[in-house]
PDB file of C-alpha atoms in Angstrom:
ATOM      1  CA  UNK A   1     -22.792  -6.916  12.678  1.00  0.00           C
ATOM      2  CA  UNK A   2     -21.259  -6.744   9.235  1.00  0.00           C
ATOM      3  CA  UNK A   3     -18.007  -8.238   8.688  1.00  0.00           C
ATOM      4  CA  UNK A   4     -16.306  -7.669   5.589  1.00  0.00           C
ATOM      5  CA  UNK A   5     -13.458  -5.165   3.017  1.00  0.00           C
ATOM      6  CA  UNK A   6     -14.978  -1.650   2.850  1.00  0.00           C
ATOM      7  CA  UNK A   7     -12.819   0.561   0.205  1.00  0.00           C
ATOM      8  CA  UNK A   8     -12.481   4.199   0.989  1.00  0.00           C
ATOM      9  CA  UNK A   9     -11.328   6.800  -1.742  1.00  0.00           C
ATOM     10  CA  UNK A  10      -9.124   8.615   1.143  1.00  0.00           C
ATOM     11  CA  UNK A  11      -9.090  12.573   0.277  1.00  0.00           C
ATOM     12  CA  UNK A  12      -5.680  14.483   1.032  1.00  0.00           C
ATOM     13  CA  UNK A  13      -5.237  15.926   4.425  1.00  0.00           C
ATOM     14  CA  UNK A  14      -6.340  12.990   6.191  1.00  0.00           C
ATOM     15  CA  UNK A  15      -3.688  10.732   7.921  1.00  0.00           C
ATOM     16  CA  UNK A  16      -4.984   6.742   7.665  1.00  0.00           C
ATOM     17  CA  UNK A  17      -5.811   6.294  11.181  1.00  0.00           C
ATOM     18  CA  UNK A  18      -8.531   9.311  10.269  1.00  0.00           C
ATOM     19  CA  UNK A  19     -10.422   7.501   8.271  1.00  0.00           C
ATOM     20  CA  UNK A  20     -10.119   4.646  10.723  1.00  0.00           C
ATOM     21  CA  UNK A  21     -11.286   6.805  13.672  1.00  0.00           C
ATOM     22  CA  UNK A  22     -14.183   8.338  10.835  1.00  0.00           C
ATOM     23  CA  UNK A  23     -15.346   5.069   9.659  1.00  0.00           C
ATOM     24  CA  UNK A  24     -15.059   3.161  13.364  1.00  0.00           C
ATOM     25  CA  UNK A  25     -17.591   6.397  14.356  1.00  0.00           C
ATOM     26  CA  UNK A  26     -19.807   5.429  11.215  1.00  0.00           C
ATOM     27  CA  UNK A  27     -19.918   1.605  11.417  1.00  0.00           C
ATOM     28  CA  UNK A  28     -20.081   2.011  15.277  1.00  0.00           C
ATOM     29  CA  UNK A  29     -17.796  -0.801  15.825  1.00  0.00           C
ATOM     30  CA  UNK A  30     -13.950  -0.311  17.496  1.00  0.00           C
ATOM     31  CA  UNK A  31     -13.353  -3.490  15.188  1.00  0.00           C
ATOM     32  CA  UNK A  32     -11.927  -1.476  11.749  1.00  0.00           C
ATOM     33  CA  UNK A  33      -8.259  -1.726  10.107  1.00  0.00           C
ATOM     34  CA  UNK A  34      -6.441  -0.564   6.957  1.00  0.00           C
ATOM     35  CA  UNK A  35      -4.279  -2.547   5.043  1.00  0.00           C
ATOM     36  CA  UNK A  36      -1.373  -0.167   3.925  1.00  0.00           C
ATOM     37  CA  UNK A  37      -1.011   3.790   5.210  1.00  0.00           C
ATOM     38  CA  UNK A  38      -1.353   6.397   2.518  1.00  0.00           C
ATOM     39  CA  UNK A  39       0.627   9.697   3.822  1.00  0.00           C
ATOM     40  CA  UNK A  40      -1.978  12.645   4.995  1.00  0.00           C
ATOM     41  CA  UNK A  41      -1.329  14.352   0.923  1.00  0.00           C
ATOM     42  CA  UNK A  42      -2.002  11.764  -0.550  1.00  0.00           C
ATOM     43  CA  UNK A  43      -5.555  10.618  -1.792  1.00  0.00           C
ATOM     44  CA  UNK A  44      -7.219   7.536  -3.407  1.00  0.00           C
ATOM     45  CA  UNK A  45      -7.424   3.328  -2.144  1.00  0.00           C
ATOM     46  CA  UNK A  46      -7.315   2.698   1.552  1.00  0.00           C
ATOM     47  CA  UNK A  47      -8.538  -0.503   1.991  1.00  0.00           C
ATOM     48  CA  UNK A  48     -10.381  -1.483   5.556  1.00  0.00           C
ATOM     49  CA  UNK A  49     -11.473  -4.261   7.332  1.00  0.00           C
ATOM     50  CA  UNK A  50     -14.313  -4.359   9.588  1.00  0.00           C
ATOM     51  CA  UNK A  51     -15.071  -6.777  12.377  1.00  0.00           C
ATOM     52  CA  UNK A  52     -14.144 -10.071  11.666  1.00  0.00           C
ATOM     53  CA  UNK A  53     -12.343  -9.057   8.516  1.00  0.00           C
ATOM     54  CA  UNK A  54      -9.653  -7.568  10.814  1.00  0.00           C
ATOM     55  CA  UNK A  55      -8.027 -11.342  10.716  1.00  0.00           C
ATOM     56  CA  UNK A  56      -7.222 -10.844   6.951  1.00  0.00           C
ATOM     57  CA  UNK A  57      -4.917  -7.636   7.281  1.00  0.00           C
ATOM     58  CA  UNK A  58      -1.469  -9.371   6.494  1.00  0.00           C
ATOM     59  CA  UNK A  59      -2.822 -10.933   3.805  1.00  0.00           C
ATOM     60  CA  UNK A  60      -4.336  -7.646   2.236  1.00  0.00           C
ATOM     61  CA  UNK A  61      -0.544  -5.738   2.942  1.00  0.00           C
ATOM     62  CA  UNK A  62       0.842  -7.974   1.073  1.00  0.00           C
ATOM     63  CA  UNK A  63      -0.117  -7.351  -2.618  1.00  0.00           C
ATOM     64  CA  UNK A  64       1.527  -4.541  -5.143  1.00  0.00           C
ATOM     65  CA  UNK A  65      -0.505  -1.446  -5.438  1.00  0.00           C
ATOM     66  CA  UNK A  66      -0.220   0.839  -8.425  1.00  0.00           C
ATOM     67  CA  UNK A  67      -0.275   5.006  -7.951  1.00  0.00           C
ATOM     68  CA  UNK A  68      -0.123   8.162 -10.279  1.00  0.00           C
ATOM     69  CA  UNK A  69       2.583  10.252  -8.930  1.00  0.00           C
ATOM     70  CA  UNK A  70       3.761  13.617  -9.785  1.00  0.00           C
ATOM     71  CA  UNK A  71       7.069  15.148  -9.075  1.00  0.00           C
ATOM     72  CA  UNK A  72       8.529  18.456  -9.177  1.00  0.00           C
ATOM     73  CA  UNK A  73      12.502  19.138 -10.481  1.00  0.00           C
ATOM     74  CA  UNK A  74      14.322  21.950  -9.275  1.00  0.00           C
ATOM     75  CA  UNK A  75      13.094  21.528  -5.504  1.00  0.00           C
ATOM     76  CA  UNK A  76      13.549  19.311  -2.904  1.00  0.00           C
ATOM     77  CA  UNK A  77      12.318  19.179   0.628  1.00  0.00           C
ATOM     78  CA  UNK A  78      12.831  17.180   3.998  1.00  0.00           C
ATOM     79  CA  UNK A  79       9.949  15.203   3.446  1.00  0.00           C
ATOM     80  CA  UNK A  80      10.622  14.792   0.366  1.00  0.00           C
ATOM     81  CA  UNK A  81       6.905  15.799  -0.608  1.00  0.00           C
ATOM     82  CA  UNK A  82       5.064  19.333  -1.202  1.00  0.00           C
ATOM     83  CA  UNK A  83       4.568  19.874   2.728  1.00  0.00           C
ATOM     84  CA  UNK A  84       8.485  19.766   3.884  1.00  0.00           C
ATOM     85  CA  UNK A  85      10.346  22.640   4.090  1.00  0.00           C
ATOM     86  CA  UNK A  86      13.144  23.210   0.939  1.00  0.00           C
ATOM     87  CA  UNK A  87      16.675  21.797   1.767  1.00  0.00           C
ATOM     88  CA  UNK A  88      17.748  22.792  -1.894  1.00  0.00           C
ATOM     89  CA  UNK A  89      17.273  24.211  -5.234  1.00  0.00           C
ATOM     90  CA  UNK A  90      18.502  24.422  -8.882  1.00  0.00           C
ATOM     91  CA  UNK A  91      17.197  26.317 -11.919  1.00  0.00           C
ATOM     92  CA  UNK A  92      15.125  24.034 -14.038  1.00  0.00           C
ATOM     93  CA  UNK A  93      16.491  24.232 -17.946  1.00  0.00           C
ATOM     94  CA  UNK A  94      14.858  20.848 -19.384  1.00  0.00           C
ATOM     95  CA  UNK A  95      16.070  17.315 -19.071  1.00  0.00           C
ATOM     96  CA  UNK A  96      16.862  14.664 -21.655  1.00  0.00           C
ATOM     97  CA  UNK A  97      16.227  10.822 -21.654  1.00  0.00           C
ATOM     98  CA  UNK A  98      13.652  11.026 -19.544  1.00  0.00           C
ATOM     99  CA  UNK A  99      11.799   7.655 -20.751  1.00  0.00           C
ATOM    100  CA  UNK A 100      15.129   6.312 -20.304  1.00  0.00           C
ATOM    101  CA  UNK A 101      15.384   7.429 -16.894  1.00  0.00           C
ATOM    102  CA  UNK A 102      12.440   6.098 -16.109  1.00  0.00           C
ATOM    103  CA  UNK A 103      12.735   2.851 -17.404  1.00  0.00           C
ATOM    104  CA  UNK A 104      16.271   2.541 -15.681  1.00  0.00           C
ATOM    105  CA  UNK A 105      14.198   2.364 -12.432  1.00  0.00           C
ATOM    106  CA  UNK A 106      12.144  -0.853 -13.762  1.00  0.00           C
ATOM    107  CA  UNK A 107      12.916  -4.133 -11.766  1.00  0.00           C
ATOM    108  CA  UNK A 108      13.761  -5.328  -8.519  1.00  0.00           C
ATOM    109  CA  UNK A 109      16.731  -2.734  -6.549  1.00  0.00           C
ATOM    110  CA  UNK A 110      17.488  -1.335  -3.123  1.00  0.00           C
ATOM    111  CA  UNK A 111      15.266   1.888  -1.825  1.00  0.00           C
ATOM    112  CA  UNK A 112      16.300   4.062   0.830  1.00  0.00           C
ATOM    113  CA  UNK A 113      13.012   4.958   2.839  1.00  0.00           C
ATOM    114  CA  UNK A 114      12.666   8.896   3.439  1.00  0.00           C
ATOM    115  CA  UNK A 115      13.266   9.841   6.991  1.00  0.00           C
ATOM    116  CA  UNK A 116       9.853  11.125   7.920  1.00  0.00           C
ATOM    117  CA  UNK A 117       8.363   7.819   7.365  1.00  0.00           C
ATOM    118  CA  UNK A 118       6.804   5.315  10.063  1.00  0.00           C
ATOM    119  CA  UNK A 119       9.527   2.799   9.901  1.00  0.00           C
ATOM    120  CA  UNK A 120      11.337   1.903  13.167  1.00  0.00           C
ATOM    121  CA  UNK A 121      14.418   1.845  14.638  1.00  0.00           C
ATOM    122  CA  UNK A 122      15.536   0.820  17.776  1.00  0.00           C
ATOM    123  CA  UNK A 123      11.637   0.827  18.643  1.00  0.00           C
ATOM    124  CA  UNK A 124      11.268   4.694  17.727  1.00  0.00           C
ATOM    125  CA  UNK A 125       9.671   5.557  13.959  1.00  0.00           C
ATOM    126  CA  UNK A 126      12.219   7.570  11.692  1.00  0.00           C
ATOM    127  CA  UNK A 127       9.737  10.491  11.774  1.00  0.00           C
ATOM    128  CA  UNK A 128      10.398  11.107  15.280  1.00  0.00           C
ATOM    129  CA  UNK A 129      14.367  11.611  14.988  1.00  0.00           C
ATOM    130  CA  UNK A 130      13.672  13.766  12.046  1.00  0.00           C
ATOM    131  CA  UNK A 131      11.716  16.222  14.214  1.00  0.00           C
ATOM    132  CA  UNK A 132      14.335  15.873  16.651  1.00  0.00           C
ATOM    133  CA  UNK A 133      16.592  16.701  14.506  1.00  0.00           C
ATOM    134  CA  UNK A 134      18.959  13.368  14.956  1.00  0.00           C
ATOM    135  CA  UNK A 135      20.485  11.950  12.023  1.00  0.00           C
ATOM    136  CA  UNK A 136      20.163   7.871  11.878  1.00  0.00           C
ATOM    137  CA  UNK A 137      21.572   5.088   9.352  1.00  0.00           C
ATOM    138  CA  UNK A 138      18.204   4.327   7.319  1.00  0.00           C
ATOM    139  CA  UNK A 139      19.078   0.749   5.422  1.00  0.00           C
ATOM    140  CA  UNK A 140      17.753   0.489   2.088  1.00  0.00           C
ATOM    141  CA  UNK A 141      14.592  -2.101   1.737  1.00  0.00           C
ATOM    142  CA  UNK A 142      14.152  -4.652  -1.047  1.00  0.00           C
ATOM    143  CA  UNK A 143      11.412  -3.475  -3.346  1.00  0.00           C
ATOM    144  CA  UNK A 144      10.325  -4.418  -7.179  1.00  0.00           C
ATOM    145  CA  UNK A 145       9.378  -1.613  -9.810  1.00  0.00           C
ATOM    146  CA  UNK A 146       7.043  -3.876 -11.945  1.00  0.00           C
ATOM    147  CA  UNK A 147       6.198  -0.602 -14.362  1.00  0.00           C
ATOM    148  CA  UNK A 148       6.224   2.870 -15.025  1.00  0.00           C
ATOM    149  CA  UNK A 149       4.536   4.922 -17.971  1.00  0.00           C
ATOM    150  CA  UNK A 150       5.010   8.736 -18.546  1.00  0.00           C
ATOM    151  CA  UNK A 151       1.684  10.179 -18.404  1.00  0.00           C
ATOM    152  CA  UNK A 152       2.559  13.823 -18.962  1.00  0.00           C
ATOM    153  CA  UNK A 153       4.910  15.993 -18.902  1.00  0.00           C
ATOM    154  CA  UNK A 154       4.569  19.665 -17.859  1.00  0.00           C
ATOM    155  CA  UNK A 155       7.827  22.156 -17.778  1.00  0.00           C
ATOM    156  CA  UNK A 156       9.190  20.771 -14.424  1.00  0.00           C
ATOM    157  CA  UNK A 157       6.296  18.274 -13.685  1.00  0.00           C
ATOM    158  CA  UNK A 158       5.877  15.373 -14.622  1.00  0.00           C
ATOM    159  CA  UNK A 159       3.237  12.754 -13.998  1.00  0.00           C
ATOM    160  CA  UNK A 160       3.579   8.599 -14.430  1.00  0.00           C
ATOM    161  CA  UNK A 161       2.140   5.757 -13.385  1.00  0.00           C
ATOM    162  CA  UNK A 162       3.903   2.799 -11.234  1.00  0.00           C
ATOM    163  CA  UNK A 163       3.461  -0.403 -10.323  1.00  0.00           C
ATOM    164  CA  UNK A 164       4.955  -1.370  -7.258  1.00  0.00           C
ATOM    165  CA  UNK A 165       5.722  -3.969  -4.637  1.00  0.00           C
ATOM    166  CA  UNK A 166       4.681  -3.221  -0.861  1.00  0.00           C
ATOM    167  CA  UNK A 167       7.016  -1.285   1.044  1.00  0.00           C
ATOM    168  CA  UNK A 168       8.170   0.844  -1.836  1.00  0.00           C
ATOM    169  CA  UNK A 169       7.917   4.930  -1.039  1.00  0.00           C
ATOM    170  CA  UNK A 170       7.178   6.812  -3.794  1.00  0.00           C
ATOM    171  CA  UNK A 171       8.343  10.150  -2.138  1.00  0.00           C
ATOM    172  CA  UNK A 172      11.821   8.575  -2.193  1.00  0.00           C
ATOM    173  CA  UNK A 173      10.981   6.959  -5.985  1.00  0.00           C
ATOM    174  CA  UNK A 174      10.430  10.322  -7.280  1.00  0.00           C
ATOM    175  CA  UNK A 175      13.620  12.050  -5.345  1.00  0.00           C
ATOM    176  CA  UNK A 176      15.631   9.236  -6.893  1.00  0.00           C
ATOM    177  CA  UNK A 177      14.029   9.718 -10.514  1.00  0.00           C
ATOM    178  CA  UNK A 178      14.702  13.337  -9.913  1.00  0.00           C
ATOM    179  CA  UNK A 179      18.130  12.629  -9.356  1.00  0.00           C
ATOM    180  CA  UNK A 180      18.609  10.507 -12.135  1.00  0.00           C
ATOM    181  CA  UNK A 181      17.346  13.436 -14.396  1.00  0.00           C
ATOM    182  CA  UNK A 182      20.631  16.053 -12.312  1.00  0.00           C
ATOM    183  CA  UNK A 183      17.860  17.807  -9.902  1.00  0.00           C
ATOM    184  CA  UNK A 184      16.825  18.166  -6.470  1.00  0.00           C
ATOM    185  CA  UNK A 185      13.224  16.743  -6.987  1.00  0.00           C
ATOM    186  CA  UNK A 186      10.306  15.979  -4.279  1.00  0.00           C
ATOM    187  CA  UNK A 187       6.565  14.204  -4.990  1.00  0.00           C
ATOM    188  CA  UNK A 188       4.277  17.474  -5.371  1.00  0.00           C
ATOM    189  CA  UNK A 189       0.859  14.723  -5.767  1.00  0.00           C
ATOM    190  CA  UNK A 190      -0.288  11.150  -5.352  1.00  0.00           C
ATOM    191  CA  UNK A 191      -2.814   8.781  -5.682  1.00  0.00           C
ATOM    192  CA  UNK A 192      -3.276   5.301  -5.269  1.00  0.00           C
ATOM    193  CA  UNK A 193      -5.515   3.799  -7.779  1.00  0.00           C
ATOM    194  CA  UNK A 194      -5.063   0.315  -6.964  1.00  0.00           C
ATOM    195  CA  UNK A 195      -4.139  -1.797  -3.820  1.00  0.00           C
ATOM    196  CA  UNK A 196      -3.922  -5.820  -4.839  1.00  0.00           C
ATOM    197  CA  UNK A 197      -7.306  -6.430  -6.647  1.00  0.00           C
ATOM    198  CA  UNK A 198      -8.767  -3.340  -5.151  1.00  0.00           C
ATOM    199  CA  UNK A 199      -8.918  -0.515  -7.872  1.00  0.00           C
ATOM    200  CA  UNK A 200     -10.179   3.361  -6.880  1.00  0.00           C
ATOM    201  CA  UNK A 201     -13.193   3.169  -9.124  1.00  0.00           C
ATOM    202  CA  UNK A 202     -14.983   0.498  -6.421  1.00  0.00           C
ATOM    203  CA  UNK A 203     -14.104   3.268  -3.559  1.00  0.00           C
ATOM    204  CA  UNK A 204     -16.335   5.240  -1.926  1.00  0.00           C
ATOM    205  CA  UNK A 205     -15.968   8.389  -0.035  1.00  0.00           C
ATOM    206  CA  UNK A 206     -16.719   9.123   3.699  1.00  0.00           C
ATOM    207  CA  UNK A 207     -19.513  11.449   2.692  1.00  0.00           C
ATOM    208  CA  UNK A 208     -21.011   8.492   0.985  1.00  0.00           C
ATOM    209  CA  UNK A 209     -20.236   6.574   3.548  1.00  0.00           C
ATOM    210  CA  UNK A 210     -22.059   8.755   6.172  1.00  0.00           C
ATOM    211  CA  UNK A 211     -25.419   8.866   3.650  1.00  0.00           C
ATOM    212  CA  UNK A 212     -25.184   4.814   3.897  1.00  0.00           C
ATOM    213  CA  UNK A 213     -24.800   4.215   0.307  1.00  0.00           C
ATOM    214  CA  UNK A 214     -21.315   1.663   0.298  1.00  0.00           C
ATOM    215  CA  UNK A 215     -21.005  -1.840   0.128  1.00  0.00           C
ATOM    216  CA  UNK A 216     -19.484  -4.524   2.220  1.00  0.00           C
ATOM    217  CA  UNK A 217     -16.780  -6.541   0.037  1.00  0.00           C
ATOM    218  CA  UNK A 218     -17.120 -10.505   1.487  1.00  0.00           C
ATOM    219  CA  UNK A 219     -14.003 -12.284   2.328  1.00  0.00           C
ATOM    220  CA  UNK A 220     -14.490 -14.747   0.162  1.00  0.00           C
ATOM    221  CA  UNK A 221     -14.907 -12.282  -3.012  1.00  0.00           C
ATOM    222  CA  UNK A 222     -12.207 -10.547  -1.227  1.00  0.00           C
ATOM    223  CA  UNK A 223      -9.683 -13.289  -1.758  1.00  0.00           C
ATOM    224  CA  UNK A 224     -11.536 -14.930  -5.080  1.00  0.00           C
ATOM    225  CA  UNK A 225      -7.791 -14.455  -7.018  1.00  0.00           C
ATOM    226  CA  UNK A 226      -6.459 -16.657  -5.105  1.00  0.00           C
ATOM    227  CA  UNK A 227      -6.193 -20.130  -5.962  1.00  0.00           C
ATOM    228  CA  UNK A 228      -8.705 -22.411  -4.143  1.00  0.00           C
ATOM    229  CA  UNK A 229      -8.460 -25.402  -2.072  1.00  0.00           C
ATOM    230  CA  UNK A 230     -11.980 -27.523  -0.787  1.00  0.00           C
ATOM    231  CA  UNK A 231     -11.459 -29.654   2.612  1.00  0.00           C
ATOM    232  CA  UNK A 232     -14.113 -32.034   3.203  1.00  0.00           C
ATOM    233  CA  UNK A 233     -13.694 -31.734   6.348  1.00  0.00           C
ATOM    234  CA  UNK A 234     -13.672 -27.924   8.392  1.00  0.00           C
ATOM    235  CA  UNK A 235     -11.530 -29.544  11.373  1.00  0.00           C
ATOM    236  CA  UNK A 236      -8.699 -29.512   9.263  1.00  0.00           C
ATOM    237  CA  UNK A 237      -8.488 -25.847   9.518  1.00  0.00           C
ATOM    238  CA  UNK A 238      -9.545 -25.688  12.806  1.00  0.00           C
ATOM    239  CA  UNK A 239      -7.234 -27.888  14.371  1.00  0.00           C
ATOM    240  CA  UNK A 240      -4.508 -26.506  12.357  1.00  0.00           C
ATOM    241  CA  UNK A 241      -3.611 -29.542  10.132  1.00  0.00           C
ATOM    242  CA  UNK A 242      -1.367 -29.563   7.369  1.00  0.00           C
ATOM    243  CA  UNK A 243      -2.511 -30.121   3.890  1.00  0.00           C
ATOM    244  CA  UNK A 244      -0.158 -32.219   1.648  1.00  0.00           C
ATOM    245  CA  UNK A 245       0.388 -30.276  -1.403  1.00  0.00           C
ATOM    246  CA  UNK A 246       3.436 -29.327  -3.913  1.00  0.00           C
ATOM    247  CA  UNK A 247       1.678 -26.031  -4.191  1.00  0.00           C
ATOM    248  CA  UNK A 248       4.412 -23.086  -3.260  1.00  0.00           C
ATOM    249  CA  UNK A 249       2.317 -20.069  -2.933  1.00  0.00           C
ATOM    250  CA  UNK A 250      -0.602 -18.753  -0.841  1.00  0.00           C
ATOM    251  CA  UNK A 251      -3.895 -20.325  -1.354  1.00  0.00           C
ATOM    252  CA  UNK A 252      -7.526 -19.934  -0.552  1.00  0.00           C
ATOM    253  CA  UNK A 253      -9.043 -22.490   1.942  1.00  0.00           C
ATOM    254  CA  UNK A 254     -12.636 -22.998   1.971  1.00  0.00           C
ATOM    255  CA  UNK A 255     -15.524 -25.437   3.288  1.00  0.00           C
ATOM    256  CA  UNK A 256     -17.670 -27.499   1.518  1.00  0.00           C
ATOM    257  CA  UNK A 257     -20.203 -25.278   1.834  1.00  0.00           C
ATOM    258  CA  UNK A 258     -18.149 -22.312   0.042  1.00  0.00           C
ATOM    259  CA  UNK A 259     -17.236 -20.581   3.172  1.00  0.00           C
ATOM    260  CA  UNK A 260     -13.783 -19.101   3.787  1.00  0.00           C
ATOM    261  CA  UNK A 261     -12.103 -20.931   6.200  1.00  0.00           C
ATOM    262  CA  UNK A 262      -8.276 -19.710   6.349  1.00  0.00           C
ATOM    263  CA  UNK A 263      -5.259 -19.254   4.309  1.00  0.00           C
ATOM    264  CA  UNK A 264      -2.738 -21.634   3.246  1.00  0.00           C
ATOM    265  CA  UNK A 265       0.982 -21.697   2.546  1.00  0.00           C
ATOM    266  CA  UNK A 266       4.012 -23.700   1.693  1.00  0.00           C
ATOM    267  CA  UNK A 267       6.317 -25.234   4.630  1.00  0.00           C
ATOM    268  CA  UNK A 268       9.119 -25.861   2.372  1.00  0.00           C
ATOM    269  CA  UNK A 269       8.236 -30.073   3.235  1.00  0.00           C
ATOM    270  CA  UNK A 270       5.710 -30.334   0.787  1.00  0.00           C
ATOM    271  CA  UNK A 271       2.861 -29.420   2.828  1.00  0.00           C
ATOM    272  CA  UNK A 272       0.274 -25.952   3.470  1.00  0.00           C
ATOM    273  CA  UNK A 273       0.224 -25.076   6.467  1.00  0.00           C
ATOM    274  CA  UNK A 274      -2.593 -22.528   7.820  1.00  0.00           C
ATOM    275  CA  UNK A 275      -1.296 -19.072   7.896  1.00  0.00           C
ATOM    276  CA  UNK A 276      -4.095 -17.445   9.912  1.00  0.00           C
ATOM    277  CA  UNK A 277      -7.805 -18.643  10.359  1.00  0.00           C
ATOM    278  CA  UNK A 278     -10.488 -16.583   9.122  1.00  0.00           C
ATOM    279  CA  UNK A 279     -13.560 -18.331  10.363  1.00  0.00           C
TER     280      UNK A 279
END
């Protein structure tokens, strides 16, 4: 049974659980997860977990991921993407300060999810009021812009790349930029060229998949960024002891024999504290 990261270059029309279902068919295991959901339009890193692998999910969430986004001015829709219907318009005549704009949006701020999103309240996901029809108080989420570069700019297009922290929608990123810029705007493409340490040129498709030629990332070179701790002793981590430490951020637990064990955080007491096993 093989236990490991697999990286899929998702292709548009596809919702994330599709690949899940396609690769869970493939691997022939019910044992498969993605770490972060990529809208059905959208294309490029879905990362997976198969089998044992499965345990390391939060972790995987966790990290920024990086996209190449382009939005359309004069239009914008209920989805706020290409496949919504239009909710307004406005004549597109040219913008000014657009690198401006753009940088204005650089830092840490408050983001408004879009409505047809997966987010819940009150246990029900803001997609399903949409199609209801029921209007509900979305609160904005804490995310961090970390960059944004202008890749091109075509008459009412225009394509950038961004850095981003998790939870940041970059539907509602380019409505906002849009916005910024006096337009009704909406994301017309995406793609996600890199999830944490996971870039789109180590992906593989699902036809490749099918023909067997991929390759199973370990967890260990899965989580080789971060920093690294050795116990002599593997009961440590299996009983759940605490390792004293002044280290404040997520770290890398491992064996003596180079196996990874679990990972380790701060308990605000001086001490790491096993987040999740992995063995």
């Amino acid at each position: 049974m093989e236990n490991g990261i697999l990286l899929i270059n998702k292709e548009a029309g596809m919702t994330s659980h599709d690949v899940v279902n396609r690769v869970r068919k493939i691997m022939h295991t019910k044992k498969v997860g993605h770490a972060g959901t990529l809208d059905p339009d959208a294309t490029g890193v879905l990362v997976l977990c198969i089998n044992k692998a499965t345990k390391a999910l939060q972790f995987l969430t966790a990290d920024e991921k990086e996209y190449i986004a382009t939005m359309s001015l004069g239009t914008s829709t209920t989805t706020y993407d290409a496949s919504g219907d239009v909710t307004s318009e406005k004549e597109f005549t040219g913008y000014h300060h657009l690198e401006k704009v753009l940088s204005s949006f650089i830092g840490k701020q408050k983001q408004v999810p879009p409505m047809y999103s997966a987010i819940k309240v009150n246990g029900k996901k803001l997609y399903e009021y949409a199609r209801e029809g029921k209007k509900i108080e979305v609160e904005p989420r804490d995310i961090d812009i970390k960059e944004i570069e202008l890749l091109k700019e075509e008459g009412h297009e225009i394509t950038f790349r961004v850095k981003c922290s998790k939870g940041t929608y970059i539907r509602s990123l380019c409505v906002d930029l849009a916005k910024a810029l006096g337009y009704p705007g909406h994301m017309k493409k995406l793609i996600r060229t890199q999830s944490g340490a996971f870039r789109i040129d180590d992906c593989i498709t699902l036809s490749e998949l099918e023909q067997g030629e991929y390759k199973i990332i370990s967890l260990e070179e899965a989580f080789s960024s971060f920093d690294k701790i050795v116990v002599e002793d593997d009961s440590i981590v299996t009983t759940g002891k605490k390792i004293k430490s002044d280290i404040d951020h997520q770290v890398a637990v491992y064996s003596k024999s180079g196996a990874l064990l679990a990972i380790y955080g701060p308990d605000g007491k001086g001490n790491l504290k096993s987040m999740r096993g992995l063995f």
